Structures are given as structure tokens and as C-alpha cells.
mmCIF file of C-alpha atoms in Angstrom:
data_model
loop_
_atom_site.group_PDB
_atom_site.id
_atom_site.type_symbol
_atom_site.label_atom_id
_atom_site.label_comp_id
_atom_site.label_asym_id
_atom_site.label_seq_id
_atom_site.Cartn_x
_atom_site.Cartn_y
_atom_site.Cartn_z
ATOM 1 C CA MET J 1199 -1.870 -46.007 35.329
ATOM 2 C CA SER J 1200 -2.066 -42.284 36.105
ATOM 3 C CA GLU J 1201 -4.897 -40.781 38.068
ATOM 4 C CA LYS J 1202 -7.238 -38.393 36.274
ATOM 5 C CA LYS J 1203 -6.556 -34.749 37.118
ATOM 6 C CA SER J 1204 -9.244 -32.690 38.787
ATOM 7 C CA ALA J 1205 -11.276 -30.302 36.651
ATOM 8 C CA LEU J 1206 -9.560 -27.383 38.376
ATOM 9 C CA GLU J 1207 -6.076 -28.743 37.613
ATOM 10 C CA ARG J 1208 -7.024 -29.317 33.982
ATOM 11 C CA ALA J 1209 -8.517 -25.807 33.749
ATOM 12 C CA ALA J 1210 -5.324 -24.328 35.201
ATOM 13 C CA GLN J 1211 -3.304 -26.148 32.547
ATOM 14 C CA LYS J 1212 -5.557 -24.732 29.838
ATOM 15 C CA LEU J 1213 -5.190 -21.198 31.212
ATOM 16 C CA GLU J 1214 -1.398 -21.474 30.931
ATOM 17 C CA TYR J 1215 -1.872 -21.047 27.181
ATOM 18 C CA GLY J 1216 -3.991 -17.898 27.435
ATOM 19 C CA MET J 1217 -7.138 -16.299 28.788
ATOM 20 C CA LYS J 1218 -10.469 -18.018 28.246
ATOM 21 C CA THR J 1219 -14.068 -16.938 28.601
ATOM 22 C CA GLU J 1220 -16.312 -18.730 31.047
ATOM 23 C CA LYS J 1221 -18.163 -20.430 28.205
ATOM 24 C CA GLU J 1222 -14.926 -21.569 26.535
ATOM 25 C CA MET J 1223 -13.755 -23.119 29.808
ATOM 26 C CA VAL J 1224 -17.081 -24.862 30.369
ATOM 27 C CA ARG J 1225 -16.977 -26.299 26.817
ATOM 28 C CA PHE J 1226 -13.386 -27.413 27.290
ATOM 29 C CA LEU J 1227 -13.958 -29.160 30.624
ATOM 30 C CA MET J 1228 -17.183 -30.813 29.476
ATOM 31 C CA GLY J 1229 -15.304 -32.039 26.398
ATOM 32 C CA GLU J 1230 -12.661 -33.532 28.712
ATOM 33 C CA GLY J 1231 -15.359 -35.688 30.320
ATOM 34 C CA TYR J 1232 -15.905 -33.916 33.642
ATOM 35 C CA THR J 1233 -19.355 -33.881 35.215
ATOM 36 C CA ALA J 1234 -21.473 -30.746 35.273
ATOM 37 C CA SER J 1235 -20.930 -30.353 39.016
ATOM 38 C CA GLU J 1236 -17.118 -30.723 38.685
ATOM 39 C CA VAL J 1237 -17.118 -28.147 35.897
ATOM 40 C CA ALA J 1238 -19.318 -25.729 37.841
ATOM 41 C CA GLU J 1239 -17.126 -26.031 40.935
ATOM 42 C CA ALA J 1240 -13.914 -25.434 38.953
ATOM 43 C CA VAL J 1241 -15.355 -22.493 36.987
ATOM 44 C CA ASP J 1242 -16.750 -20.898 40.156
ATOM 45 C CA TYR J 1243 -13.327 -21.101 41.782
ATOM 46 C CA LEU J 1244 -11.651 -19.614 38.698
ATOM 47 C CA LYS J 1245 -14.152 -16.745 38.583
ATOM 48 C CA GLU J 1246 -13.906 -16.018 42.325
ATOM 49 C CA ASN J 1247 -10.128 -15.797 42.049
ATOM 50 C CA ASN J 1248 -10.253 -13.728 38.851
ATOM 51 C CA TYR J 1249 -8.603 -16.376 36.646
ATOM 52 C CA ILE J 1250 -11.669 -16.135 34.423
ATOM 53 C CA ASN J 1251 -13.116 -12.663 34.006
ATOM 54 C CA ASP J 1252 -15.214 -12.136 30.888
ATOM 55 C CA GLU J 1253 -15.124 -8.343 31.170
ATOM 56 C CA ASN J 1254 -11.320 -8.280 31.291
ATOM 57 C CA TYR J 1255 -11.241 -10.835 28.485
ATOM 58 C CA VAL J 1256 -13.370 -8.592 26.249
ATOM 59 C CA ARG J 1257 -11.093 -5.615 26.887
ATOM 60 C CA MET J 1258 -7.885 -7.551 26.208
ATOM 61 C CA TYR J 1259 -9.341 -9.279 23.146
ATOM 62 C CA TYR J 1260 -10.645 -5.975 21.794
ATOM 63 C CA MET J 1261 -7.249 -4.267 22.029
ATOM 64 C CA SER J 1262 -5.447 -7.273 20.585
ATOM 65 C CA CYS J 1263 -7.792 -7.339 17.599
ATOM 66 C CA ARG J 1264 -7.597 -3.573 17.149
ATOM 67 C CA ASN J 1265 -3.802 -3.829 17.062
ATOM 68 C CA ASN J 1266 -4.313 -6.237 14.150
ATOM 69 C CA ASN J 1267 -6.641 -3.679 12.469
ATOM 70 C CA TRP J 1268 -9.805 -5.750 12.879
ATOM 71 C CA GLY J 1269 -13.131 -3.984 12.521
ATOM 72 C CA GLU J 1270 -15.567 -3.836 15.399
ATOM 73 C CA TYR J 1271 -18.088 -5.998 13.537
ATOM 74 C CA LYS J 1272 -15.623 -8.901 13.272
ATOM 75 C CA ILE J 1273 -14.501 -8.470 16.885
ATOM 76 C CA LEU J 1274 -18.098 -8.664 18.147
ATOM 77 C CA TYR J 1275 -18.743 -11.714 15.969
ATOM 78 C CA GLU J 1276 -15.677 -13.523 17.320
ATOM 79 C CA LEU J 1277 -16.557 -12.616 20.920
ATOM 80 C CA GLU J 1278 -20.029 -14.039 20.366
ATOM 81 C CA ASN J 1279 -18.421 -17.287 19.203
ATOM 82 C CA LYS J 1280 -16.433 -17.300 22.443
ATOM 83 C CA GLY J 1281 -19.633 -17.082 24.500
ATOM 84 C CA ILE J 1282 -19.932 -13.341 25.130
ATOM 85 C CA PRO J 1283 -23.358 -12.018 24.070
ATOM 86 C CA LYS J 1284 -23.090 -9.229 21.492
ATOM 87 C CA SER J 1285 -25.021 -6.746 23.649
ATOM 88 C CA THR J 1286 -22.760 -7.426 26.633
ATOM 89 C CA ALA J 1287 -19.610 -7.081 24.517
ATOM 90 C CA GLU J 1288 -20.860 -3.787 23.041
ATOM 91 C CA ILE J 1289 -21.483 -2.334 26.501
ATOM 92 C CA ILE J 1290 -18.082 -3.448 27.812
ATOM 93 C CA ILE J 1291 -16.299 -2.102 24.720
ATOM 94 C CA ASP J 1292 -18.135 1.242 24.847
ATOM 95 C CA ASP J 1293 -17.328 1.620 28.556
ATOM 96 C CA TYR J 1294 -13.722 0.638 27.881
ATOM 97 C CA LYS J 1295 -13.366 3.201 25.084
ATOM 98 C CA GLU J 1296 -14.522 5.909 27.505
ATOM 99 C CA SER J 1297 -12.159 4.813 30.301
ATOM 100 C CA GLU J 1298 -8.747 6.274 31.099
ATOM 101 C CA ASP J 1299 -7.141 2.893 30.342
ATOM 102 C CA TYR J 1300 -8.056 3.057 26.647
ATOM 103 C CA ASP J 1301 -5.351 4.526 24.436
ATOM 104 C CA GLY J 1302 -6.673 3.568 21.002
ATOM 105 C CA LEU J 1303 -8.805 5.349 18.441
ATOM 106 C CA LYS J 1304 -12.466 5.703 19.387
ATOM 107 C CA ASP J 1305 -13.927 5.371 15.910
ATOM 108 C CA ASP J 1306 -14.118 2.377 13.558
ATOM 109 C CA ASN J 1307 -13.717 4.783 10.624
ATOM 110 C CA ALA J 1308 -10.389 5.987 12.018
ATOM 111 C CA TYR J 1309 -8.998 2.451 12.276
ATOM 112 C CA ALA J 1310 -10.203 1.608 8.761
ATOM 113 C CA LEU J 1311 -8.820 4.853 7.366
ATOM 114 C CA ARG J 1312 -5.458 3.993 8.870
ATOM 115 C CA VAL J 1313 -5.501 0.682 6.956
ATOM 116 C CA GLY J 1314 -6.561 2.426 3.749
ATOM 117 C CA MET J 1315 -3.858 5.059 4.160
ATOM 118 C CA LYS J 1316 -1.197 2.406 4.587
ATOM 119 C CA MET J 1317 -2.396 0.665 1.437
ATOM 120 C CA ALA J 1318 -2.394 3.992 -0.444
ATOM 121 C CA LYS J 1319 1.101 4.771 0.780
ATOM 122 C CA ASN J 1320 2.330 1.366 -0.422
ATOM 123 C CA GLN J 1321 0.560 1.773 -3.771
ATOM 124 C CA ILE J 1322 2.073 5.195 -4.328
ATOM 125 C CA SER J 1323 5.555 4.202 -3.166
ATOM 126 C CA GLU J 1324 5.501 1.408 -5.771
ATOM 127 C CA GLY J 1325 4.733 4.025 -8.423
ATOM 128 C CA LYS J 1326 1.258 2.657 -9.103
ATOM 129 C CA ILE J 1327 -1.866 4.737 -9.546
ATOM 130 C CA MET J 1328 -4.877 4.523 -7.303
ATOM 131 C CA ASP J 1329 -7.404 3.223 -9.840
ATOM 132 C CA GLN J 1330 -10.669 1.275 -9.556
ATOM 133 C CA GLN J 1331 -8.749 -1.971 -9.134
ATOM 134 C CA PHE J 1332 -6.867 -0.495 -6.190
ATOM 135 C CA PHE J 1333 -10.059 0.783 -4.553
ATOM 136 C CA GLY J 1334 -11.614 -2.665 -5.013
ATOM 137 C CA LYS J 1335 -8.596 -4.143 -3.260
ATOM 138 C CA VAL J 1336 -8.996 -1.670 -0.389
ATOM 139 C CA GLY J 1337 -12.693 -2.536 -0.106
ATOM 140 C CA ARG J 1338 -12.016 -6.279 -0.018
ATOM 141 C CA ARG J 1339 -9.256 -5.877 2.567
ATOM 142 C CA LEU J 1340 -11.428 -3.787 4.863
ATOM 143 C CA THR J 1341 -14.370 -6.185 4.468
ATOM 144 C CA ASN J 1342 -12.121 -9.141 5.344
ATOM 145 C CA LEU J 1343 -10.946 -7.270 8.440
ATOM 146 C CA GLY J 1344 -14.572 -6.967 9.576
ATOM 147 C CA TYR J 1345 -15.484 -3.379 8.748
ATOM 148 C CA ARG J 1346 -19.074 -2.562 7.863
ATOM 149 C CA LYS J 1347 -20.025 -1.398 4.364
ATOM 150 C CA ASN J 1348 -20.557 2.221 5.393
ATOM 151 C CA THR J 1349 -17.034 2.313 6.853
ATOM 152 C CA VAL J 1350 -15.571 0.814 3.680
ATOM 153 C CA TYR J 1351 -17.374 3.434 1.564
ATOM 154 C CA TYR J 1352 -16.181 6.169 3.908
ATOM 155 C CA VAL J 1353 -12.530 5.134 3.528
ATOM 156 C CA ILE J 1354 -12.741 4.820 -0.242
ATOM 157 C CA SER J 1355 -14.405 8.232 -0.487
ATOM 158 C CA LYS J 1356 -11.604 9.734 1.590
ATOM 159 C CA LEU J 1357 -8.890 8.118 -0.514
ATOM 160 C CA LYS J 1358 -10.493 8.850 -3.886
ATOM 161 C CA PRO J 1359 -9.726 12.340 -5.161
ATOM 162 C CA GLY J 1360 -12.724 14.093 -6.684
ATOM 163 C CA SER J 1361 -15.313 11.775 -5.109
ATOM 164 C CA SER J 1362 -18.317 12.968 -3.087
ATOM 165 C CA GLY J 1363 -16.144 12.460 0.011
ATOM 166 C CA GLY J 1364 -13.736 14.913 -1.519
ATOM 167 C CA GLY J 1365 -10.679 12.800 -0.923
ATOM 168 C CA ILE J 1366 -8.322 13.436 1.923
ATOM 169 C CA GLY J 1367 -6.827 16.868 1.900
ATOM 170 C CA ILE J 1368 -3.085 16.709 1.467
ATOM 171 C CA GLU J 1369 -2.644 18.611 4.718
ATOM 172 C CA GLU J 1370 -4.413 15.767 6.595
ATOM 173 C CA LEU J 1371 -1.916 13.152 5.442
ATOM 174 C CA PRO J 1372 1.454 12.303 6.910
ATOM 175 C CA LYS J 1373 4.104 14.337 5.070
ATOM 176 C CA ASP J 1374 5.601 11.451 3.082
ATOM 177 C CA VAL J 1375 2.174 10.292 1.850
ATOM 178 C CA SER J 1376 1.051 13.826 0.956
ATOM 179 C CA GLU J 1377 4.226 14.375 -1.067
ATOM 180 C CA MET J 1378 3.675 11.110 -2.933
ATOM 181 C CA LEU J 1379 0.044 11.977 -3.614
ATOM 182 C CA ALA J 1380 1.054 15.389 -4.944
ATOM 183 C CA LYS J 1381 3.562 13.737 -7.312
ATOM 184 C CA ILE J 1382 0.960 11.267 -8.552
ATOM 185 C CA LYS J 1383 -1.605 13.997 -9.155
ATOM 186 C CA LEU J 1384 0.960 15.929 -11.189
ATOM 187 C CA ALA J 1385 1.838 12.807 -13.187
ATOM 188 C CA GLN J 1386 -1.832 12.064 -13.903
ATOM 189 C CA GLU J 1387 -2.583 15.607 -15.151
#
């Protein structure tokens, strides 16, 4: 019969698979049947030696999610589920976006617009028009990625020619997309 591993050994095994928040580690160890004092001792050691660092976790998680085009709303929601209070996550993210280490876009609208532009480019390259059905698809995609309603409306207004947002000026688009848009506008006239 094998001897039960210490809480610290079990935590180290869990960390081999990826970073965890303090709350995730506490839940995991408690679920493994360790006592509150064993869990506290293991978590304290992990924090002291920087194996668990919620601030670093938020930064890494934020960039990972942004690379997958997630909206800030969804990121904050997921971080809350992982035990990081929303207010704390917002402060860490805002500080991170102002730091020299941050190399992403600063604005949720910019990330969402990038997603919308890619969808528009694909729609145009397939020879399809950007109609109401397409804009509904863009709205659903952005909502599923965790963008707020005002961001979704912003993107649609930028993509939609002749809307109150004015549509994106052709000069603002990458060259291949602007050329495709020009061709579609000519075809629709």
C-alpha cells in the first residue's frame, strides 16, 4: 500500500499541468482530502516561493484569452470563477495594459473590430455580400466571445456602410480588404 503524498507534493503535481490561482489550489487540495491546516501550509509555501501568484496569473490569463479574441467581459467572468474578485482583476489588467510589458491593443473595441474585420474579409473573399444575416452572425460571434453590447454595436456600425457609424473608410482597412470592399460596392450599385 502506497503512502499518501503530502499536500505540497500533490500541489506540485497539479502545477505541472499549468498555473493555478490560490483559490483553485485550495479547492483542489481540499477536494483531495487534505486538512485545512495542510492546505494552508502548502499554499503558503507555494505563494512564498512564487509558484502561485494571482497577479501574474491574471496577466498571463488575460493575454492568453486576448490572443483567442475573447472580450474583457468574458475574461473577467472566467477570472471570477477562478477565485479572482472582479475588482481586483480589473485593477491588475488596467495596470498591466499601462505597463511596458503589455504589447496588445488597449481597447476592447479594437480587439472586437479585428474579429469583425476578419469575418468581413472572409465574407467578401467568398464573394458574399455583407447583409443583415452577416451582421447578425458578427453580433452573435462577438457576444459569444464576451464582448459587451456597446462594443458589438460599435463593430457593426464600423462594418456597415451608410450606417450612423459611417462604416470603415476604405483607407483604414488593410489593402486586400479595402480592394474587396470596393469591388463589392461597385457590384451592389
